[in-house]
Short mmCIF file of C-alpha atoms in Angstrom, two decimals:
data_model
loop_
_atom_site.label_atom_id
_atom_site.label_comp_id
_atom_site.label_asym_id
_atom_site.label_seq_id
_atom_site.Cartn_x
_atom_site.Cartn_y
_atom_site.Cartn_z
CA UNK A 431 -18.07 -77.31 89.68
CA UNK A 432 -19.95 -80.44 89.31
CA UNK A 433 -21.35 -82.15 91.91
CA UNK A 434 -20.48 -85.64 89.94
CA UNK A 435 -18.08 -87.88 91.71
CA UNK A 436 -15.80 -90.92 90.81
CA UNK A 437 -16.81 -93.54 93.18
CA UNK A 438 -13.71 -95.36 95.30
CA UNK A 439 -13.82 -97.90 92.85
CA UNK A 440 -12.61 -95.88 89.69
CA UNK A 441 -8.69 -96.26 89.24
CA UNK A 442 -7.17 -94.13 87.05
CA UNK A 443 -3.50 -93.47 85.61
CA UNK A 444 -1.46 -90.92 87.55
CA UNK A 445 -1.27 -88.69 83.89
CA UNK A 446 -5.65 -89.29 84.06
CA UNK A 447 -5.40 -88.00 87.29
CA UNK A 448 -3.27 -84.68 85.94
CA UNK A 449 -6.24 -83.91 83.16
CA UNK A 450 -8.57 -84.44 85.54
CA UNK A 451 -7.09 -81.64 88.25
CA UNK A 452 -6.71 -79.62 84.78
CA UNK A 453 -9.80 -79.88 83.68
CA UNK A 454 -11.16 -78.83 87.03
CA UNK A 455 -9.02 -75.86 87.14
CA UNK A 456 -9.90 -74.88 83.71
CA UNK A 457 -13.64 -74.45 84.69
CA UNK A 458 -14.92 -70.78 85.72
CA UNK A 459 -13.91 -71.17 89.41
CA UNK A 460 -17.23 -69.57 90.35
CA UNK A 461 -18.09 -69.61 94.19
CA UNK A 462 -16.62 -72.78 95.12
CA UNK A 463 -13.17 -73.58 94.10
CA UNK A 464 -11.43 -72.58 97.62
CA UNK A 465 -13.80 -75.35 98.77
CA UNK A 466 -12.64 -77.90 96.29
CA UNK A 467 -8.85 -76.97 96.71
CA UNK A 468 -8.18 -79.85 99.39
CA UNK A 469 -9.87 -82.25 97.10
CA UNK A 470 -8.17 -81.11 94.31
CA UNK A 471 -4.13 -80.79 96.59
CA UNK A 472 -4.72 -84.66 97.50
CA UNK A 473 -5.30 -85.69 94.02
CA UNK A 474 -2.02 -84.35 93.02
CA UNK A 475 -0.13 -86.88 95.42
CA UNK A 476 -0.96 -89.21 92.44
CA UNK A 477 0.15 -87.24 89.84
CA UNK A 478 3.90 -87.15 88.03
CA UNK A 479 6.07 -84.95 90.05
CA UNK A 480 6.66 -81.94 87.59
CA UNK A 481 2.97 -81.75 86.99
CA UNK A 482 2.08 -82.10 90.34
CA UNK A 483 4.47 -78.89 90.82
CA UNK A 484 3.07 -76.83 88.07
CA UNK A 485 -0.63 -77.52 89.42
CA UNK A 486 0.21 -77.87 93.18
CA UNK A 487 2.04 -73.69 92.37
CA UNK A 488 -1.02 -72.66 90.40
CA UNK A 489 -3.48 -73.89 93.56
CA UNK A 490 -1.57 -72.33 95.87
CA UNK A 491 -1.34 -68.96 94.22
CA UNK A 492 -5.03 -69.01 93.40
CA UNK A 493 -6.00 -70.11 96.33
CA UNK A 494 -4.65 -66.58 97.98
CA UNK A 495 -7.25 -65.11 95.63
CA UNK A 496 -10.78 -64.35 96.29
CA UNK A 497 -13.32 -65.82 94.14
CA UNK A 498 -14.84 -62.58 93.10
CA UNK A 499 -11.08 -61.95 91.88
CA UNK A 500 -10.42 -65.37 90.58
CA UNK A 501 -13.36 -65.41 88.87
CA UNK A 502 -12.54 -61.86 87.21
CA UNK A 503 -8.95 -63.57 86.32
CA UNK A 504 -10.49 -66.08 84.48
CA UNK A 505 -12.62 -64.27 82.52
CA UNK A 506 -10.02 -61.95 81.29
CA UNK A 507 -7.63 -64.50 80.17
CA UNK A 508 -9.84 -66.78 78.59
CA UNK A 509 -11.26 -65.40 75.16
CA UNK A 510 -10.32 -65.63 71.22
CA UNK A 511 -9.79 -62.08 71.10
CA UNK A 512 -6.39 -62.70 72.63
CA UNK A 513 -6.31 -66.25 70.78
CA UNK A 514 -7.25 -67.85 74.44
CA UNK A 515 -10.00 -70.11 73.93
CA UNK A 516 -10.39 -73.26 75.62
CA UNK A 517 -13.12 -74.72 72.52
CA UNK A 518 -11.19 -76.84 70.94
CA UNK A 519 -12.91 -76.56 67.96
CA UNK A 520 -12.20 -73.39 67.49
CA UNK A 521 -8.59 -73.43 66.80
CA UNK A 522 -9.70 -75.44 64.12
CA UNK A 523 -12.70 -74.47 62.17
CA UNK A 524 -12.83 -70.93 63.74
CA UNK A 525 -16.64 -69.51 63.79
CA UNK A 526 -17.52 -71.53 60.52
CA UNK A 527 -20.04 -73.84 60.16
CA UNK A 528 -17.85 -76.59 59.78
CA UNK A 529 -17.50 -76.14 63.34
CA UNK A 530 -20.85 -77.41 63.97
CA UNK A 531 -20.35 -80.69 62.16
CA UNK A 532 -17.59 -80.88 64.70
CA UNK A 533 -19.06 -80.62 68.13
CA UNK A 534 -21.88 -83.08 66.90
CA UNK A 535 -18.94 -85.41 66.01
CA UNK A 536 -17.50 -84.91 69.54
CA UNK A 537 -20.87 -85.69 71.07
CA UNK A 538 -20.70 -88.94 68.86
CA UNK A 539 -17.32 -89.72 70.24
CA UNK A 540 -18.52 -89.91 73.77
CA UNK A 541 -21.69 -91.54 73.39
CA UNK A 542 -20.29 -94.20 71.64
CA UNK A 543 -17.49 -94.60 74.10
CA UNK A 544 -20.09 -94.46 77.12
CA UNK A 545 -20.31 -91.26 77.82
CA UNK A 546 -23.46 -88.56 77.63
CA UNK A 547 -22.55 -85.55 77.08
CA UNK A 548 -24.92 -83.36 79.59
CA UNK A 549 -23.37 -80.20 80.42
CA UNK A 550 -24.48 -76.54 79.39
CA UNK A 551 -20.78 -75.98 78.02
CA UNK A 552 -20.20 -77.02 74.23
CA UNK A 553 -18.66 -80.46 73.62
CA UNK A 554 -15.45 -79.09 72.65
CA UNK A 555 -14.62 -77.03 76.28
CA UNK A 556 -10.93 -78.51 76.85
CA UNK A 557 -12.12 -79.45 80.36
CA UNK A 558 -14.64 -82.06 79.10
CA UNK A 559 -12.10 -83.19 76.33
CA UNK A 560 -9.36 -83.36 79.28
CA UNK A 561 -12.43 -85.55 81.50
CA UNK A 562 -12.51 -87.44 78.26
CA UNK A 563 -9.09 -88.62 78.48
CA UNK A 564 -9.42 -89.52 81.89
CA UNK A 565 -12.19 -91.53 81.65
CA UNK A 566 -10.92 -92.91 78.46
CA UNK A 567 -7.86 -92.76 78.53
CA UNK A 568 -6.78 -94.55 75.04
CA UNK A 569 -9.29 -92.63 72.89
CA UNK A 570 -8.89 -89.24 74.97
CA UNK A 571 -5.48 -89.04 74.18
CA UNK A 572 -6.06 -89.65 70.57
CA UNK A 573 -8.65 -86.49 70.58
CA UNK A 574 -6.23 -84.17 72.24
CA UNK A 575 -3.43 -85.32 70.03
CA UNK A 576 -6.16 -84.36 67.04
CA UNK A 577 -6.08 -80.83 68.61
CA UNK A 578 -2.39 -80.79 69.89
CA UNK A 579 -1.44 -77.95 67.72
CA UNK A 580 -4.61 -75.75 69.55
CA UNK A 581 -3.35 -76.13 72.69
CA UNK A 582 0.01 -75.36 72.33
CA UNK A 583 -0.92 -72.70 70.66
CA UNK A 584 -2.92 -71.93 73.77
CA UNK A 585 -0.51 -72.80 75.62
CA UNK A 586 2.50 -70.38 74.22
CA UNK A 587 0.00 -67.59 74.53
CA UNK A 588 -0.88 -68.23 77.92
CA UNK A 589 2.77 -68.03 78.73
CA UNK A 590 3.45 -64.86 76.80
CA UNK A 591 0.72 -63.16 78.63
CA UNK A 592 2.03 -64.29 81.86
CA UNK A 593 -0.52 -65.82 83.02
CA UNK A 594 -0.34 -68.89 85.50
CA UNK A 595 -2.55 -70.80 84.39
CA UNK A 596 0.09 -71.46 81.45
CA UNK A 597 0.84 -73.65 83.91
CA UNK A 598 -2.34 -76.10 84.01
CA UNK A 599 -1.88 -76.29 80.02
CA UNK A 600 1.75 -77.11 80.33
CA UNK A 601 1.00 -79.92 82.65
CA UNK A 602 -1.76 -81.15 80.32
CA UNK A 603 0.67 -81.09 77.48
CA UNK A 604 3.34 -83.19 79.32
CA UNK A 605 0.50 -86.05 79.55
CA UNK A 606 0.91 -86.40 75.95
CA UNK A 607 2.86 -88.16 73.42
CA UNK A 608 6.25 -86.27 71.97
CA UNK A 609 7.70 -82.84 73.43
CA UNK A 610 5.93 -79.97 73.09
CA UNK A 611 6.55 -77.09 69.98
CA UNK A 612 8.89 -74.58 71.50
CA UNK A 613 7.30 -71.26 69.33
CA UNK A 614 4.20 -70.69 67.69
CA UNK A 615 5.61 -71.16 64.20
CA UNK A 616 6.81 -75.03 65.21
CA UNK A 617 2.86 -75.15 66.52
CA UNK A 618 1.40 -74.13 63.25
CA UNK A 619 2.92 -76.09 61.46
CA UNK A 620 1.92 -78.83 63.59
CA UNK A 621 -1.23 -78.02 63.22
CA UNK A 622 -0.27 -78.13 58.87
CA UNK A 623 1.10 -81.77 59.04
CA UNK A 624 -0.75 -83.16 62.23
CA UNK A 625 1.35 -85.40 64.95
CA UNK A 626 3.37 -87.44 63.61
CA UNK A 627 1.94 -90.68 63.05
CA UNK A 628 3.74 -92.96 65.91
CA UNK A 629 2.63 -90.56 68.53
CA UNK A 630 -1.16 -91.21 67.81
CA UNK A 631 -0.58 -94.88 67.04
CA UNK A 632 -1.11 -96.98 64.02
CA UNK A 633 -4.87 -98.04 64.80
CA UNK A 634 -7.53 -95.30 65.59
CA UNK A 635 -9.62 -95.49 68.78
CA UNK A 636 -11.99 -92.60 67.58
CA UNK A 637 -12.42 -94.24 63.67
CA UNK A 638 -14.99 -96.27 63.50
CA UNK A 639 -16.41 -95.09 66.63
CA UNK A 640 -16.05 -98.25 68.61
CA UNK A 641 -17.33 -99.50 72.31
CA UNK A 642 -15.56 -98.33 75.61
CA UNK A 643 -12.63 -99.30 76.88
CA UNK A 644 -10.96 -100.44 80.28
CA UNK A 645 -10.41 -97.35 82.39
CA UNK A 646 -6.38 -97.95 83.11
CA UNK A 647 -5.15 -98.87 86.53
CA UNK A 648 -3.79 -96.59 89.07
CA UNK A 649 -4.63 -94.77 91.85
CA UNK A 650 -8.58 -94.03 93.14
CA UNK A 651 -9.70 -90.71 92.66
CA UNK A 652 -12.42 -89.15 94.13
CA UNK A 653 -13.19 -85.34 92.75
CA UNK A 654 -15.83 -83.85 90.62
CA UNK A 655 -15.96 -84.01 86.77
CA UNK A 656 -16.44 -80.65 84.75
CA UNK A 657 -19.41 -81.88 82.58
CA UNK A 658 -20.62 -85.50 80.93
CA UNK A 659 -22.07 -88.50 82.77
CA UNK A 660 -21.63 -92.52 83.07
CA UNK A 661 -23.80 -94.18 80.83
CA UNK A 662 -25.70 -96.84 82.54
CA UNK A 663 -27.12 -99.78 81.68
CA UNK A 664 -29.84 -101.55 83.46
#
């Protein structure tokens, strides 16, 4: 994980604080993650209740993991073989080069709402996307509701393979506008018509790509962030 902190002075929604656990989670756990499980546990006492069950169960059973089989977990259930990707993109424009024009577009997005995108990962990982919304919260949710119908799609396949970290995404899910499709078929054909307009709100935060806004109030956080840093200004 990153070594990137909030400072005690960041406040953040209690559904912020749910993609930010998330988007930790989502990460390859690598060597680490049993250290960053207290971090991640005390988080959680700011999160919505349901979430905070769904993550709080999926921490506690990988925590009785080793990483070397955590790590092997991950790797199997992540991959677009199986239609379990976590690039966004992806579910979208598949391996096209439209997909390019995409992830430069994200990297647009975050500049232009303070944030540089530095991480090895593409711009599209879901855990960047998910720090996205976080950090800004308004425009964040706006880009996830642009790729709703991917992760439910994600999602519903995560949960047909059994796999508990079905969980994480149905948390994520619940931080969003409007329930979530019940079968792939209602997915798809979200991802034909798109949201439905008064979930993603009549003005766009993402069109024109406009200056930052407020980070909401709520409770401090203090855990590290998958992959982008603060712009500063001198």
């Amino acid at each position: 994980m990153s070594a990137t902190t909030i400072g005690a002075g960041d406040r953040m929604s209690a559904d912020a604080v749910v993609r930010l656990v998330a988007g930790c989670v989502l990460q390859y756990p690598g060597d680490h993650f049993h250290d960053e499980l207290p971090r991640l546990r005390a988080a959680l006492a700011g999160a919505p209740a349901e979430a905070a069950a769904l993550l709080g169960s999926f921490l506690d059973e990988a925590g009785e993991l080793t990483a070397i089989e955590l790590c092997a977990r991950y790797t199997a259930t992540f991959d677009t073989r199986n239609r379990r990707c976590l690039y966004l993109t992806w579910w979208v424009d598949g391996d096209t080069r439209r997909r390019g024009l995409s992830l430069v577009r994200l990297k647009r997005i975050y500049r232009d709402f303070g944030l540089e995108f530095a991480g090895e990962e593409l711009p599209d990982f879901l855990p960047v996307a998910l720090e996205f919304a976080a950090r800004r919260e308004e425009a964040g949710v706006e880009l996830l509701q642009e790729y709703r119908a991917g992760l439910e799609l994600l999602r519903l396949a995560l949960t047909e393979s059994g796999s508990p970290y079905a969980r994480v995404l149905e948390a994520v899910c619940a931080t969003l506008p409007g329930p979530s499709p019940a079968t792939k078929a209602e997915a798809k054909a979200l991802a034909r018509n798109g949201p439905p307009q008064e979930l993603v709100g009549a003005g766009s935060a993402l069109e024109p790509f406009g200056p930052g806004i407020d980070r909401p109030a709520g409770a401090p956080v203090d855990l590290p962030w998958p992959t982008t840093s603060e712009r500063r200004t001198a």
